[in-house]
Amino acid sequence: MELNIMTQTLRHLFVLLTALISSSVSNPLADNFLQCLSQDPNVTTTNFVFTQNDSEYSFILESTIANLKYSTPTTPKPLAVITPLTYSHVQSTILCSKHLKFQIRIRSGGHDSEGLSYTSSYQSPFVVLDLRELRSVIIESGQNTAWVETGATLGELYYWVSQESPNLGFAAGTCPTVGAGGHISGGGFGNMMRKYGLAADNVIDARIVDANGKILDRKSMGEDLFWAIRGGGGGSFGVVVAWKVNLVYVPDKVTVFSLTKTIEEGGSSLFNKWQYVSHNVSRDLFIRVEIQPALNESGNKTIQVMFSSMFLGNVDQLMETITDGFPELGLQEKDCSEMSWIETVLYFDDYTVGRSVDVLKERNTVDKSYGINKSDYVKEPIPEEKLEEIWKWCLEGDWPVLVMEPQGGKMHEIDDTIIAYPYRKGYLYNVQYREKWEDDSFESSEKRISWMRKMYENMAPYVAKNPRAAYVNFRDLDLGENDVDNTSYLNALKWGSKYFGDNFRRLAMVKGYFGDNFRRLAMVKGVVDPDNFFFYEQSIPPLIMSEE
């Protein structure tokens, strides 16, 4: 045991010393990359490339990293961070990386829970393609559509949509600092998904730079690749630089509320009722549940259940809907607030009102902490008599949060093969397990990671199974990862089947060859990315001939 700890310590010291040395001397690999870029006639300057010798390197690399677990002195660092100003810069970065055999990581917002968009667990040189400067939002007036570049945040997208019309919105997530590119690539949950589906359900075109450096739109990429990039997760098939999305109608005023009940106040029975009604009520109503430890009036630790909701209508309409579908909640008008849809973005960011929506167009620094996330889906209500046991497990953690979001409505109407995101009809709600902490000690991290893994194991009887389902936008390397020497489809099934269910097979077919049968596909290594250039720990692998 002591020998293992000593070995690990020495390894960390070696990595740290290597990083310090490399930051003070020129890196020939980075120099080769810069030289390659400078030879491209489309690149007139390399001021969008930051190597470890540049003073801005660390700031740009770390500025959008949300999870400090992947921002330590021993975390593998890229040879360079590229912040392209044009699509030709993206093309050149891909071609030079491919020529020099560098791996590439693609980042839009930096919220990747496993750091896969900006670091690597492999012993191979890599660069980060940070799309922060490709952030335009162009509203197509009169068509209720918009082109949004991948580097825009959801907050920026929402702001510019609302400036076009107070009755236009976009169905996507609640965190305004999340990058639009990664969010849409994995599906994109949000407060309006029961009404309008996922963010990816509302994509009608895209521009992607493929492994050959070509810019393709929906027509030129073909329907199979277009299918795969909507819900198949980012970074596997190319670099999506822009999405064309359908905007959706929102009323002049919507209504929000956040109602909290402890277990002593009946929170457990209310959650049990929520399991049966939240996916069946009006699709204008979205009620999220957040469960976490809290201190009661006596100062003792208990479980708190918060019902957080947005309703696409006024407060009178909401009260009527709640009375009909969930009267047990005991909601009163004084618990509710009417506001514009764009104002709800700020409300759900921190549950406060009164801030100017102008902050959404400012690219503020993301909140940083150490963290771990996992996810599940539930197909049948958890038996009420088992809830007490789950609350007990929660109390064994420090301050974890369990977030449950209902499906139903539009989510149950869309076929599970329309896009790559598979979890539709038959799934009641998703579960997100979150644990954050500030202490950077090894012991503190291990304690929380151990609790999370135990909690995830304990929940197995109550969630979807065969395979157990997971949401690709909450990456989880505990599910498995590609081996640098074994990127086969069969090897990837251990994690791919959890993210994509049966659709994972088609995702691999798209990357390899989409034909009439599996045997024929296995004879072709791939047509979209035959050399598997877009490779990382959980990238979609192309099928190879030996797989059946």
XYZ file of C-alpha atoms in Angstrom:
548
model
C 0.000 0.000 0.000
C 2.773 2.473 0.992
C 4.752 1.522 -2.110
C 1.749 2.264 -4.323
C 1.276 5.673 -2.704
C 4.990 6.458 -3.102
C 4.912 5.393 -6.747
C 1.862 7.547 -7.416
C 3.483 10.529 -5.687
C 6.676 10.157 -7.717
C 4.652 9.916 -10.926
C 2.811 13.135 -10.068
C 6.099 14.880 -9.282
C 7.544 13.726 -12.596
C 4.551 15.068 -14.512
C 4.764 18.359 -12.617
C 8.488 18.762 -13.291
C 7.952 17.899 -16.935
C 5.249 20.552 -17.192
C 7.462 23.168 -15.556
C 10.369 22.389 -17.836
C 8.239 22.315 -20.977
C 6.722 25.704 -20.149
C 10.138 27.341 -20.093
C 11.582 25.930 -23.301
C 10.370 25.736 -26.842
C 8.457 22.561 -27.674
C 9.442 21.187 -31.094
C 6.035 19.540 -31.538
C 4.267 22.847 -30.972
C 6.733 24.524 -33.300
C 5.944 21.945 -35.989
C 2.251 22.665 -35.560
C 2.768 26.421 -35.949
C 4.935 25.846 -38.994
C 2.268 23.635 -40.570
C -0.407 26.267 -39.994
C 1.767 29.056 -41.413
C 2.144 27.120 -44.667
C -1.615 27.171 -45.243
C -2.490 30.066 -47.586
C -5.830 30.477 -45.761
C -4.002 31.256 -42.520
C -2.559 34.767 -42.629
C -1.765 34.898 -38.914
C -1.373 32.465 -36.046
C -2.550 34.854 -33.342
C -5.392 32.433 -32.609
C -2.923 29.730 -31.502
C -1.585 29.685 -27.951
C 1.267 27.343 -27.064
C 2.662 26.682 -23.609
C 5.226 29.436 -24.164
C 2.530 32.080 -24.577
C 1.557 34.093 -21.517
C -2.147 33.775 -22.368
C -2.012 29.972 -22.654
C -2.961 29.077 -19.079
C -5.715 31.667 -18.836
C -7.383 30.569 -22.071
C -7.060 26.870 -21.247
C -8.444 27.222 -17.717
C -10.999 30.004 -18.238
C -13.919 27.726 -19.132
C -12.927 24.643 -17.143
C -15.825 24.094 -14.737
C -14.506 20.949 -13.008
C -11.297 21.684 -11.077
C -10.645 17.959 -10.890
C -9.232 18.352 -14.407
C -7.286 21.551 -13.749
C -4.362 20.448 -11.626
C -0.581 20.606 -12.144
C -0.576 16.890 -13.043
C -3.462 17.084 -15.546
C -2.141 16.400 -19.080
C -2.038 19.683 -20.998
C -2.431 20.297 -24.730
C 0.495 21.360 -26.888
C -1.608 24.302 -27.949
C -5.049 25.853 -27.550
C -6.481 26.998 -30.853
C -9.265 29.590 -30.818
C -10.277 29.769 -34.501
C -11.644 33.029 -35.827
C -12.886 31.545 -39.101
C -13.987 28.157 -40.383
C -10.766 27.992 -42.424
C -8.847 28.036 -39.135
C -10.813 24.950 -38.077
C -10.006 23.268 -41.379
C -6.295 24.031 -41.047
C -6.196 22.831 -37.440
C -7.728 19.494 -38.434
C -5.419 19.001 -41.415
C -2.256 19.922 -39.497
C -3.235 17.756 -36.514
C -3.913 14.885 -38.853
C -0.604 15.398 -40.691
C 1.398 15.528 -37.455
C -0.601 12.685 -35.854
C -1.838 14.853 -33.013
C -5.076 14.035 -31.281
C -7.632 16.803 -31.119
C -10.052 17.819 -28.383
C -13.047 20.012 -29.234
C -14.420 22.485 -26.698
C -17.395 24.820 -26.912
C -18.263 25.665 -23.294
C -15.977 23.624 -21.054
C -18.713 21.951 -18.995
C -17.645 18.427 -19.970
C -18.013 16.542 -16.683
C -15.018 14.270 -17.419
C -12.830 16.934 -19.012
C -12.804 15.116 -22.349
C -12.996 18.369 -24.313
C -9.713 19.739 -23.006
C -7.533 16.965 -21.587
C -6.513 13.390 -22.399
C -5.667 10.203 -20.524
C -3.533 8.921 -23.398
C 0.210 9.363 -23.795
C -0.183 11.116 -27.137
C 0.323 14.768 -28.069
C -2.958 16.642 -28.454
C -4.320 20.116 -29.115
C -7.530 21.760 -27.936
C -9.766 23.352 -30.543
C -11.612 25.927 -28.447
C -14.524 27.359 -30.413
C -15.240 30.315 -28.109
C -14.688 32.900 -30.866
C -17.167 31.218 -33.225
C -20.188 32.480 -31.310
C -22.468 34.380 -33.687
C -26.242 34.005 -33.495
C -28.065 35.008 -36.672
C -31.859 35.153 -36.451
C -33.671 34.600 -39.732
C -36.512 37.077 -39.366
C -39.940 35.818 -40.370
C -38.790 32.193 -40.546
C -38.542 31.450 -36.794
C -35.118 29.898 -37.353
C -31.579 30.814 -36.341
C -28.011 29.881 -37.170
C -26.027 29.533 -33.951
C -22.312 28.911 -33.971
C -20.973 26.202 -31.718
C -18.979 28.521 -29.447
C -22.007 30.570 -28.386
C -23.279 29.912 -24.884
C -26.908 29.053 -24.284
C -27.239 32.418 -22.545
C -26.025 34.243 -25.640
C -28.380 32.238 -27.855
C -31.365 32.920 -25.600
C -30.567 36.629 -25.361
C -30.401 37.246 -29.104
C -33.503 35.150 -29.759
C -35.458 37.186 -27.204
C -34.232 40.414 -28.817
C -35.862 39.308 -32.064
C -39.230 38.742 -30.366
C -40.476 38.248 -26.788
C -42.590 35.405 -28.166
C -39.634 33.392 -29.471
C -37.481 30.984 -27.485
C -35.351 27.910 -27.917
C -35.897 24.574 -26.182
C -32.612 23.824 -24.402
C -30.937 23.755 -20.994
C -31.075 25.971 -17.917
C -27.367 26.749 -17.454
C -26.571 29.897 -19.477
C -22.783 29.351 -19.531
C -23.020 25.921 -21.215
C -21.727 25.901 -24.791
C -24.448 25.457 -27.397
C -22.322 23.081 -29.473
C -21.760 20.359 -26.904
C -25.246 20.741 -25.448
C -27.008 20.208 -28.764
C -24.649 17.395 -29.817
C -25.763 15.204 -26.916
C -29.484 15.973 -27.121
C -30.054 18.904 -24.791
C -32.534 18.685 -21.887
C -34.479 21.790 -20.897
C -37.581 23.268 -19.305
C -39.531 23.084 -22.570
C -38.623 19.557 -23.649
C -42.069 18.214 -22.735
C -43.568 20.843 -25.061
C -41.035 20.972 -27.900
C -38.586 18.116 -27.411
C -34.815 18.303 -26.971
C -32.528 20.964 -28.394
C -31.324 18.435 -30.965
C -34.915 17.688 -32.000
C -35.130 21.279 -33.205
C -32.020 21.209 -35.418
C -32.818 21.445 -39.129
C -29.348 21.954 -40.628
C -25.705 22.084 -39.580
C -22.236 22.905 -40.836
C -19.510 20.425 -39.981
C -15.816 20.231 -40.831
C -14.956 16.585 -41.468
C -11.707 14.664 -41.083
C -10.637 15.736 -44.576
C -11.079 19.406 -43.728
C -14.200 19.821 -45.855
C -17.116 21.978 -44.738
C -20.387 20.103 -45.173
C -24.007 21.106 -44.692
C -26.981 18.798 -44.286
C -27.296 18.157 -48.000
C -23.612 17.456 -48.622
C -23.037 15.428 -45.446
C -26.058 13.184 -46.062
C -28.909 12.181 -43.779
C -27.018 9.431 -41.958
C -24.303 11.749 -40.662
C -26.884 14.456 -39.963
C -28.781 11.877 -37.893
C -25.658 10.924 -35.953
C -24.540 14.418 -34.916
C -27.945 15.154 -33.347
C -27.756 13.345 -30.020
C -24.715 11.193 -30.733
C -22.404 13.266 -28.556
C -19.774 15.742 -29.669
C -16.355 15.179 -31.134
C -16.755 11.821 -32.889
C -17.633 12.689 -36.464
C -16.075 16.074 -37.100
C -16.237 19.625 -35.815
C -19.732 21.069 -35.982
C -19.187 24.810 -36.367
C -22.836 25.906 -36.603
C -26.372 24.639 -36.124
C -29.556 25.852 -37.782
C -32.393 25.535 -35.289
C -36.135 26.011 -35.170
C -37.217 28.630 -32.667
C -40.356 27.986 -30.639
C -43.310 30.049 -29.456
C -43.377 31.296 -25.868
C -46.205 33.412 -24.393
C -45.731 36.996 -23.206
C -45.666 35.783 -19.616
C -44.707 32.441 -18.144
C -44.939 31.393 -14.499
C -42.248 29.915 -12.263
C -42.146 28.558 -8.752
C -39.761 26.786 -6.408
C -41.415 24.977 -3.531
C -39.338 23.201 -0.888
C -40.450 20.511 1.531
C -38.341 18.514 3.968
C -39.069 14.871 4.674
C -40.656 15.935 7.958
C -42.976 18.224 6.004
C -44.133 15.460 3.682
C -41.494 15.822 0.988
C -41.153 12.082 0.491
C -44.846 11.461 -0.197
C -44.926 14.454 -2.550
C -41.991 13.067 -4.491
C -43.757 9.737 -4.718
C -46.827 11.434 -6.178
C -44.607 13.428 -8.574
C -43.327 10.151 -10.032
C -46.844 9.316 -11.227
C -48.052 12.704 -12.453
C -45.104 14.800 -13.699
C -44.889 13.043 -17.083
C -48.680 13.037 -17.550
C -49.662 16.623 -16.735
C -50.048 19.354 -19.370
C -46.968 19.592 -21.559
C -46.938 23.329 -20.787
C -45.897 22.367 -17.250
C -42.393 21.200 -16.370
C -41.656 20.297 -12.735
C -38.071 19.397 -11.912
C -37.188 17.847 -8.553
C -33.947 18.490 -6.674
C -33.217 16.307 -3.663
C -30.379 17.109 -1.276
C -29.383 17.114 2.381
C -30.275 20.226 4.378
C -30.469 21.351 7.990
C -33.903 21.371 9.599
C -35.127 23.846 12.220
C -33.383 21.840 14.947
C -30.070 22.021 13.134
C -30.110 18.334 12.265
C -29.377 16.989 8.817
C -32.431 15.949 6.844
C -33.527 15.566 3.236
C -34.997 18.500 1.350
C -37.138 18.051 -1.772
C -37.458 21.097 -4.036
C -40.062 21.262 -6.797
C -38.813 23.745 -9.374
C -41.154 24.576 -12.222
C -41.807 26.608 -15.351
C -45.278 26.871 -16.858
C -45.964 28.286 -20.318
C -48.877 30.446 -19.214
C -50.013 32.855 -16.524
C -50.437 32.115 -12.850
C -54.203 31.534 -13.077
C -53.685 28.917 -15.781
C -50.923 27.306 -13.715
C -53.072 27.091 -10.585
C -55.853 25.451 -12.583
C -53.382 22.945 -14.080
C -51.872 22.091 -10.684
C -55.315 21.746 -9.093
C -56.301 19.265 -11.771
C -53.066 17.283 -11.916
C -51.079 17.675 -8.682
C -53.242 19.215 -5.940
C -51.246 17.426 -3.225
C -48.394 19.864 -3.874
C -50.342 22.551 -2.023
C -49.149 25.291 -4.364
C -50.491 28.791 -3.685
C -50.455 31.905 -5.861
C -47.999 33.595 -3.492
C -45.462 30.860 -4.304
C -45.487 31.833 -8.001
C -43.941 34.594 -10.103
C -44.899 35.720 -13.586
C -42.117 36.888 -15.888
C -40.985 36.815 -19.492
C -39.397 33.632 -20.825
C -35.960 35.264 -21.097
C -36.157 36.299 -17.438
C -36.647 32.653 -16.450
C -33.143 31.927 -17.743
C -31.725 34.058 -14.939
C -34.252 32.718 -12.439
C -33.236 29.107 -12.980
C -29.571 30.060 -12.969
C -29.676 31.006 -9.286
C -33.376 31.292 -8.338
C -33.284 35.072 -7.992
C -35.115 37.848 -9.837
C -34.248 41.407 -10.711
C -30.995 41.045 -12.679
C -30.786 42.522 -16.161
C -30.949 39.979 -18.988
C -28.019 41.842 -20.560
C -25.687 39.705 -18.425
C -26.546 36.765 -20.691
C -24.601 38.252 -23.594
C -21.552 38.717 -21.388
C -19.259 35.730 -21.356
C -18.798 35.568 -17.611
C -16.386 33.141 -15.985
C -18.029 29.852 -15.107
C -18.378 28.705 -11.513
C -15.560 26.343 -10.661
C -15.468 23.472 -8.189
C -14.408 19.870 -7.915
C -17.169 17.530 -8.957
C -18.426 14.167 -10.107
C -21.621 13.360 -12.009
C -23.565 10.269 -13.019
C -26.929 9.713 -14.650
C -29.810 7.251 -14.899
C -33.300 6.891 -16.342
C -36.369 5.550 -14.568
C -39.062 3.528 -16.347
C -41.240 2.603 -13.358
C -41.903 4.664 -10.204
C -39.572 3.784 -7.349
C -41.708 2.042 -4.680
C -42.641 4.491 -1.935
C -41.457 2.110 0.766
C -37.949 2.180 -0.765
C -37.602 5.961 -0.729
C -36.553 6.102 2.922
C -33.586 3.904 2.092
C -32.577 6.221 -0.770
C -32.787 9.263 1.518
C -30.535 7.443 3.967
C -27.952 6.892 1.241
C -28.097 10.598 0.367
C -27.421 11.548 3.965
C -24.287 9.395 3.929
C -22.809 11.786 1.372
C -21.674 15.300 2.208
C -23.941 17.614 0.184
C -24.935 15.695 -2.946
C -27.810 16.701 -5.207
C -30.144 14.350 -7.087
C -31.942 16.077 -9.951
C -34.965 14.420 -11.577
C -36.493 15.778 -14.788
C -39.782 14.437 -16.158
C -40.342 13.317 -19.724
C -43.750 12.662 -21.283
C -45.481 15.038 -23.677
C -43.471 15.621 -26.837
C -40.668 13.406 -25.518
C -42.999 10.393 -25.646
C -44.281 11.250 -29.122
C -40.947 11.466 -30.949
C -39.723 8.112 -32.246
C -36.532 6.885 -30.588
C -34.764 6.549 -33.939
C -35.500 10.037 -35.314
C -32.174 11.268 -33.933
C -29.407 9.436 -32.059
C -30.809 10.255 -28.595
C -32.823 7.103 -27.757
C -34.698 7.514 -24.452
C -38.267 8.468 -25.314
C -41.543 6.597 -24.770
C -41.553 4.407 -21.687
C -39.053 6.526 -19.737
C -40.674 8.530 -16.933
C -37.787 10.745 -15.886
C -34.020 11.080 -15.873
C -31.806 11.238 -12.799
C -28.651 13.288 -12.429
C -26.375 12.590 -9.471
C -24.120 15.521 -8.587
C -21.525 16.087 -5.919
C -19.361 19.215 -5.720
C -16.663 20.226 -3.259
C -14.024 22.917 -2.716
C -11.306 20.987 -0.846
C -8.556 19.919 -3.249
C -7.096 17.167 -1.060
C -6.786 13.634 -2.389
C -8.663 12.247 0.618
C -11.598 14.628 0.112
C -11.924 13.702 -3.539
C -11.677 9.982 -2.916
C -14.327 10.171 -0.201
C -16.856 11.809 -2.486
C -16.051 9.698 -5.511
C -16.414 6.569 -3.400
C -19.800 7.753 -2.125
C -20.998 8.519 -5.657
C -20.030 5.090 -6.951
C -21.748 3.416 -4.019
C -24.891 5.504 -4.519
C -24.933 4.616 -8.210
C -24.579 0.927 -7.361
C -27.334 1.110 -4.747
C -29.756 2.680 -7.236
C -29.405 -0.166 -9.746
C -32.639 -2.007 -8.781
C -34.770 1.110 -9.311
C -33.590 2.406 -12.696
C -33.653 1.287 -16.322
C -31.611 -1.839 -16.974
C -30.449 -4.257 -19.679
C -28.679 -2.046 -20.483
C -28.642 0.525 -17.733
C -29.252 3.869 -19.437
C -27.114 7.010 -19.178
C -27.148 10.483 -20.745
C -24.189 11.159 -23.037
C -23.952 14.816 -22.004
C -23.108 13.608 -18.492
C -20.004 11.716 -19.530
C -19.013 8.984 -17.104
C -15.703 7.165 -17.613
C -16.678 4.619 -14.955
C -18.904 3.130 -17.665
C -15.839 2.289 -19.742
C -13.597 3.915 -22.308
C -11.792 3.234 -25.523
C -8.396 1.633 -25.195
C -5.781 3.389 -27.267
C -4.867 0.028 -28.814
C -8.414 -1.306 -29.072
C -11.035 1.035 -30.511
C -13.368 -1.684 -31.722
C -17.127 -1.427 -31.736
C -17.446 -4.528 -29.541
C -15.090 -3.082 -26.945
C -17.044 0.164 -26.915
C -20.394 -1.561 -26.355
C -19.819 -1.569 -22.591
C -20.361 2.199 -22.476
C -21.980 2.914 -25.831
C -25.013 0.735 -25.188
C -25.728 2.730 -22.021
C -25.649 6.098 -23.763
C -27.409 5.092 -26.963
C -29.235 1.808 -26.360
C -29.907 0.023 -29.627
C -29.146 3.246 -31.481
C -25.451 2.843 -30.634
C -25.219 0.185 -33.314
C -26.485 2.633 -35.915
C -24.095 5.346 -34.686
C -21.159 3.036 -35.376
C -22.668 2.182 -38.773
C -22.820 5.865 -39.666
C -19.192 6.306 -38.781
C -18.223 3.132 -40.611
C -20.579 2.282 -43.471
C -24.357 2.306 -43.342
C -25.487 -0.584 -45.511
C -28.076 -3.342 -45.547
C -26.530 -5.597 -42.913
C -23.915 -5.761 -40.224
C -21.618 -8.188 -42.056
C -21.323 -5.851 -44.997
C -20.593 -2.945 -42.660
C -17.805 -4.940 -41.010
C -16.029 -5.172 -44.385
C -15.538 -1.407 -44.554
C -13.485 0.395 -41.975
C -15.334 3.617 -42.469
C -16.293 6.275 -44.929
C -16.934 9.262 -42.690
C -13.752 8.953 -40.620
C -11.943 5.807 -41.864
C -8.717 6.537 -39.950
C -10.586 7.240 -36.716
C -8.976 10.678 -36.479
C -11.688 12.012 -34.173
C -10.771 9.718 -31.325
C -11.003 10.149 -27.571
C -11.896 8.138 -24.479
C -15.566 7.727 -25.408
C -15.660 8.599 -29.093
C -17.798 6.498 -31.417
C -15.535 3.858 -33.063
C -15.793 2.886 -36.724
C -16.687 -0.740 -37.337
C -13.826 -2.986 -38.426
C -13.884 -6.167 -40.482
C -13.413 -8.630 -37.628
C -16.504 -7.394 -35.745
C -19.903 -9.001 -36.126
